[in-house]
Amino acid sequence: MTHHTSATNEKAPGAINTEGLEIDSTNDLNFATGSRRGKAVATQIAKLAIAGHAVHQLADGGYLVCKYGHVHHATDFEALQIFAHRLGVNK
């Protein structure tokens, strides 16, 4: 009998390019700074990934959202949220 164990540190299939989304633990929860923004971005990317969209963060602060060979360029996080709403991901 062969026993197969899977690694628990593997990323989900839709979780692409999650580097840099770590939460900055230097901030207290009473202050709306880096960690809160980082959590909002990570949550939005995760919601899009669950819906089957790959999201790539760009060096200029924008995002590329890809699915079925189609690509949408969101210039910033607000544009990413608007696009997700248009897709029905954010209701």
JSON list of C-alpha atoms in Angstrom, two decimals:
[
{"chain": "A", "resi": 1, "resn": "MET", "atom": "CA", "xyz": [0.00, 0.00, 0.00]},
{"chain": "A", "resi": 2, "resn": "THR", "atom": "CA", "xyz": [1.44, 3.34, -1.03]},
{"chain": "A", "resi": 3, "resn": "HIS", "atom": "CA", "xyz": [0.83, 6.32, 1.21]},
{"chain": "A", "resi": 4, "resn": "HIS", "atom": "CA", "xyz": [1.03, 9.76, -0.40]},
{"chain": "A", "resi": 5, "resn": "THR", "atom": "CA", "xyz": [1.22, 12.94, 1.62]},
{"chain": "A", "resi": 6, "resn": "SER", "atom": "CA", "xyz": [0.89, 16.36, 0.07]},
{"chain": "A", "resi": 7, "resn": "ALA", "atom": "CA", "xyz": [2.94, 19.32, 1.16]},
{"chain": "A", "resi": 8, "resn": "THR", "atom": "CA", "xyz": [0.96, 21.79, 3.24]},
{"chain": "A", "resi": 9, "resn": "ASN", "atom": "CA", "xyz": [3.01, 24.76, 2.04]},
{"chain": "A", "resi": 10, "resn": "GLU", "atom": "CA", "xyz": [1.90, 24.56, -1.58]},
{"chain": "A", "resi": 11, "resn": "LYS", "atom": "CA", "xyz": [0.02, 27.52, -3.05]},
{"chain": "A", "resi": 12, "resn": "ALA", "atom": "CA", "xyz": [-3.51, 27.13, -4.30]},
{"chain": "A", "resi": 13, "resn": "PRO", "atom": "CA", "xyz": [-3.75, 26.94, -8.12]},
{"chain": "A", "resi": 14, "resn": "GLY", "atom": "CA", "xyz": [-5.10, 30.51, -8.39]},
{"chain": "A", "resi": 15, "resn": "ALA", "atom": "CA", "xyz": [-2.65, 32.04, -5.91]},
{"chain": "A", "resi": 16, "resn": "ILE", "atom": "CA", "xyz": [-0.17, 33.46, -8.38]},
{"chain": "A", "resi": 17, "resn": "ASN", "atom": "CA", "xyz": [2.58, 35.89, -7.47]},
{"chain": "A", "resi": 18, "resn": "THR", "atom": "CA", "xyz": [1.67, 36.43, -3.83]},
{"chain": "A", "resi": 19, "resn": "GLU", "atom": "CA", "xyz": [5.15, 37.69, -2.96]},
{"chain": "A", "resi": 20, "resn": "GLY", "atom": "CA", "xyz": [5.13, 41.02, -1.18]},
{"chain": "A", "resi": 21, "resn": "LEU", "atom": "CA", "xyz": [1.64, 40.57, 0.23]},
{"chain": "A", "resi": 22, "resn": "GLU", "atom": "CA", "xyz": [2.90, 39.67, 3.68]},
{"chain": "A", "resi": 23, "resn": "ILE", "atom": "CA", "xyz": [1.30, 41.71, 6.45]},
{"chain": "A", "resi": 24, "resn": "ASP", "atom": "CA", "xyz": [3.48, 44.35, 8.05]},
{"chain": "A", "resi": 25, "resn": "SER", "atom": "CA", "xyz": [3.27, 43.43, 11.72]},
{"chain": "A", "resi": 26, "resn": "THR", "atom": "CA", "xyz": [4.94, 46.66, 12.88]},
{"chain": "A", "resi": 27, "resn": "ASN", "atom": "CA", "xyz": [1.64, 48.51, 12.72]},
{"chain": "A", "resi": 28, "resn": "ASP", "atom": "CA", "xyz": [-0.94, 48.50, 15.47]},
{"chain": "A", "resi": 29, "resn": "LEU", "atom": "CA", "xyz": [-4.53, 47.73, 14.51]},
{"chain": "A", "resi": 30, "resn": "ASN", "atom": "CA", "xyz": [-5.52, 51.22, 15.65]},
{"chain": "A", "resi": 31, "resn": "PHE", "atom": "CA", "xyz": [-3.69, 52.76, 12.70]},
{"chain": "A", "resi": 32, "resn": "ALA", "atom": "CA", "xyz": [-4.85, 52.41, 9.09]},
{"chain": "A", "resi": 33, "resn": "THR", "atom": "CA", "xyz": [-1.41, 52.01, 7.54]},
{"chain": "A", "resi": 34, "resn": "GLY", "atom": "CA", "xyz": [0.51, 49.45, 5.47]},
{"chain": "A", "resi": 35, "resn": "SER", "atom": "CA", "xyz": [-0.86, 46.25, 6.99]},
{"chain": "A", "resi": 36, "resn": "ARG", "atom": "CA", "xyz": [-4.51, 47.24, 6.45]},
{"chain": "A", "resi": 37, "resn": "ARG", "atom": "CA", "xyz": [-3.88, 48.18, 2.82]},
{"chain": "A", "resi": 38, "resn": "GLY", "atom": "CA", "xyz": [-1.88, 44.98, 2.28]},
{"chain": "A", "resi": 39, "resn": "LYS", "atom": "CA", "xyz": [-4.70, 42.90, 3.70]},
{"chain": "A", "resi": 40, "resn": "ALA", "atom": "CA", "xyz": [-7.25, 44.59, 1.43]},
{"chain": "A", "resi": 41, "resn": "VAL", "atom": "CA", "xyz": [-5.08, 43.94, -1.64]},
{"chain": "A", "resi": 42, "resn": "ALA", "atom": "CA", "xyz": [-4.47, 40.30, -0.66]},
{"chain": "A", "resi": 43, "resn": "THR", "atom": "CA", "xyz": [-8.20, 39.78, -0.04]},
{"chain": "A", "resi": 44, "resn": "GLN", "atom": "CA", "xyz": [-9.14, 41.29, -3.40]},
{"chain": "A", "resi": 45, "resn": "ILE", "atom": "CA", "xyz": [-6.57, 39.16, -5.23]},
{"chain": "A", "resi": 46, "resn": "ALA", "atom": "CA", "xyz": [-7.82, 36.06, -3.40]},
{"chain": "A", "resi": 47, "resn": "LYS", "atom": "CA", "xyz": [-11.45, 36.80, -4.36]},
{"chain": "A", "resi": 48, "resn": "LEU", "atom": "CA", "xyz": [-10.45, 37.16, -8.00]},
{"chain": "A", "resi": 49, "resn": "ALA", "atom": "CA", "xyz": [-8.39, 33.96, -7.81]},
{"chain": "A", "resi": 50, "resn": "ILE", "atom": "CA", "xyz": [-11.37, 32.04, -6.42]},
{"chain": "A", "resi": 51, "resn": "ALA", "atom": "CA", "xyz": [-13.35, 33.28, -9.43]},
{"chain": "A", "resi": 52, "resn": "GLY", "atom": "CA", "xyz": [-10.59, 31.92, -11.71]},
{"chain": "A", "resi": 53, "resn": "HIS", "atom": "CA", "xyz": [-8.70, 35.13, -12.49]},
{"chain": "A", "resi": 54, "resn": "ALA", "atom": "CA", "xyz": [-4.92, 35.37, -12.21]},
{"chain": "A", "resi": 55, "resn": "VAL", "atom": "CA", "xyz": [-3.78, 38.74, -10.85]},
{"chain": "A", "resi": 56, "resn": "HIS", "atom": "CA", "xyz": [-0.25, 40.03, -11.36]},
{"chain": "A", "resi": 57, "resn": "GLN", "atom": "CA", "xyz": [1.00, 43.07, -9.48]},
{"chain": "A", "resi": 58, "resn": "LEU", "atom": "CA", "xyz": [3.05, 45.46, -11.61]},
{"chain": "A", "resi": 59, "resn": "ALA", "atom": "CA", "xyz": [6.04, 47.53, -10.50]},
{"chain": "A", "resi": 60, "resn": "ASP", "atom": "CA", "xyz": [4.15, 50.76, -11.25]},
{"chain": "A", "resi": 61, "resn": "GLY", "atom": "CA", "xyz": [1.38, 49.93, -8.76]},
{"chain": "A", "resi": 62, "resn": "GLY", "atom": "CA", "xyz": [-1.03, 48.55, -11.35]},
{"chain": "A", "resi": 63, "resn": "TYR", "atom": "CA", "xyz": [-2.41, 45.05, -11.83]},
{"chain": "A", "resi": 64, "resn": "LEU", "atom": "CA", "xyz": [-2.96, 42.68, -14.74]},
{"chain": "A", "resi": 65, "resn": "VAL", "atom": "CA", "xyz": [-6.03, 40.47, -14.42]},
{"chain": "A", "resi": 66, "resn": "CYS", "atom": "CA", "xyz": [-6.00, 37.44, -16.74]},
{"chain": "A", "resi": 67, "resn": "LYS", "atom": "CA", "xyz": [-8.56, 34.75, -17.58]},
{"chain": "A", "resi": 68, "resn": "TYR", "atom": "CA", "xyz": [-9.24, 32.70, -20.72]},
{"chain": "A", "resi": 69, "resn": "GLY", "atom": "CA", "xyz": [-6.54, 34.56, -22.64]},
{"chain": "A", "resi": 70, "resn": "HIS", "atom": "CA", "xyz": [-8.07, 37.96, -21.90]},
{"chain": "A", "resi": 71, "resn": "VAL", "atom": "CA", "xyz": [-6.12, 40.58, -19.98]},
{"chain": "A", "resi": 72, "resn": "HIS", "atom": "CA", "xyz": [-7.34, 43.69, -18.18]},
{"chain": "A", "resi": 73, "resn": "HIS", "atom": "CA", "xyz": [-4.94, 46.37, -16.94]},
{"chain": "A", "resi": 74, "resn": "ALA", "atom": "CA", "xyz": [-6.05, 48.06, -13.71]},
{"chain": "A", "resi": 75, "resn": "THR", "atom": "CA", "xyz": [-3.93, 51.16, -13.12]},
{"chain": "A", "resi": 76, "resn": "ASP", "atom": "CA", "xyz": [-4.21, 51.01, -9.31]},
{"chain": "A", "resi": 77, "resn": "PHE", "atom": "CA", "xyz": [-5.98, 49.20, -6.46]},
{"chain": "A", "resi": 78, "resn": "GLU", "atom": "CA", "xyz": [-9.14, 51.28, -6.83]},
{"chain": "A", "resi": 79, "resn": "ALA", "atom": "CA", "xyz": [-9.35, 50.35, -10.52]},
{"chain": "A", "resi": 80, "resn": "LEU", "atom": "CA", "xyz": [-8.83, 46.69, -9.56]},
{"chain": "A", "resi": 81, "resn": "GLN", "atom": "CA", "xyz": [-11.76, 46.88, -7.13]},
{"chain": "A", "resi": 82, "resn": "ILE", "atom": "CA", "xyz": [-13.98, 48.54, -9.75]},
{"chain": "A", "resi": 83, "resn": "PHE", "atom": "CA", "xyz": [-13.11, 45.84, -12.29]},
{"chain": "A", "resi": 84, "resn": "ALA", "atom": "CA", "xyz": [-13.80, 43.09, -9.75]},
{"chain": "A", "resi": 85, "resn": "HIS", "atom": "CA", "xyz": [-17.19, 44.69, -9.03]},
{"chain": "A", "resi": 86, "resn": "ARG", "atom": "CA", "xyz": [-17.96, 44.82, -12.76]},
{"chain": "A", "resi": 87, "resn": "LEU", "atom": "CA", "xyz": [-17.11, 41.10, -12.98]},
{"chain": "A", "resi": 88, "resn": "GLY", "atom": "CA", "xyz": [-19.48, 40.34, -10.10]},
{"chain": "A", "resi": 89, "resn": "VAL", "atom": "CA", "xyz": [-16.64, 39.27, -7.78]},
{"chain": "A", "resi": 90, "resn": "ASN", "atom": "CA", "xyz": [-17.31, 42.22, -5.44]},
{"chain": "A", "resi": 91, "resn": "LYS", "atom": "CA", "xyz": [-21.00, 42.50, -4.73]}
]
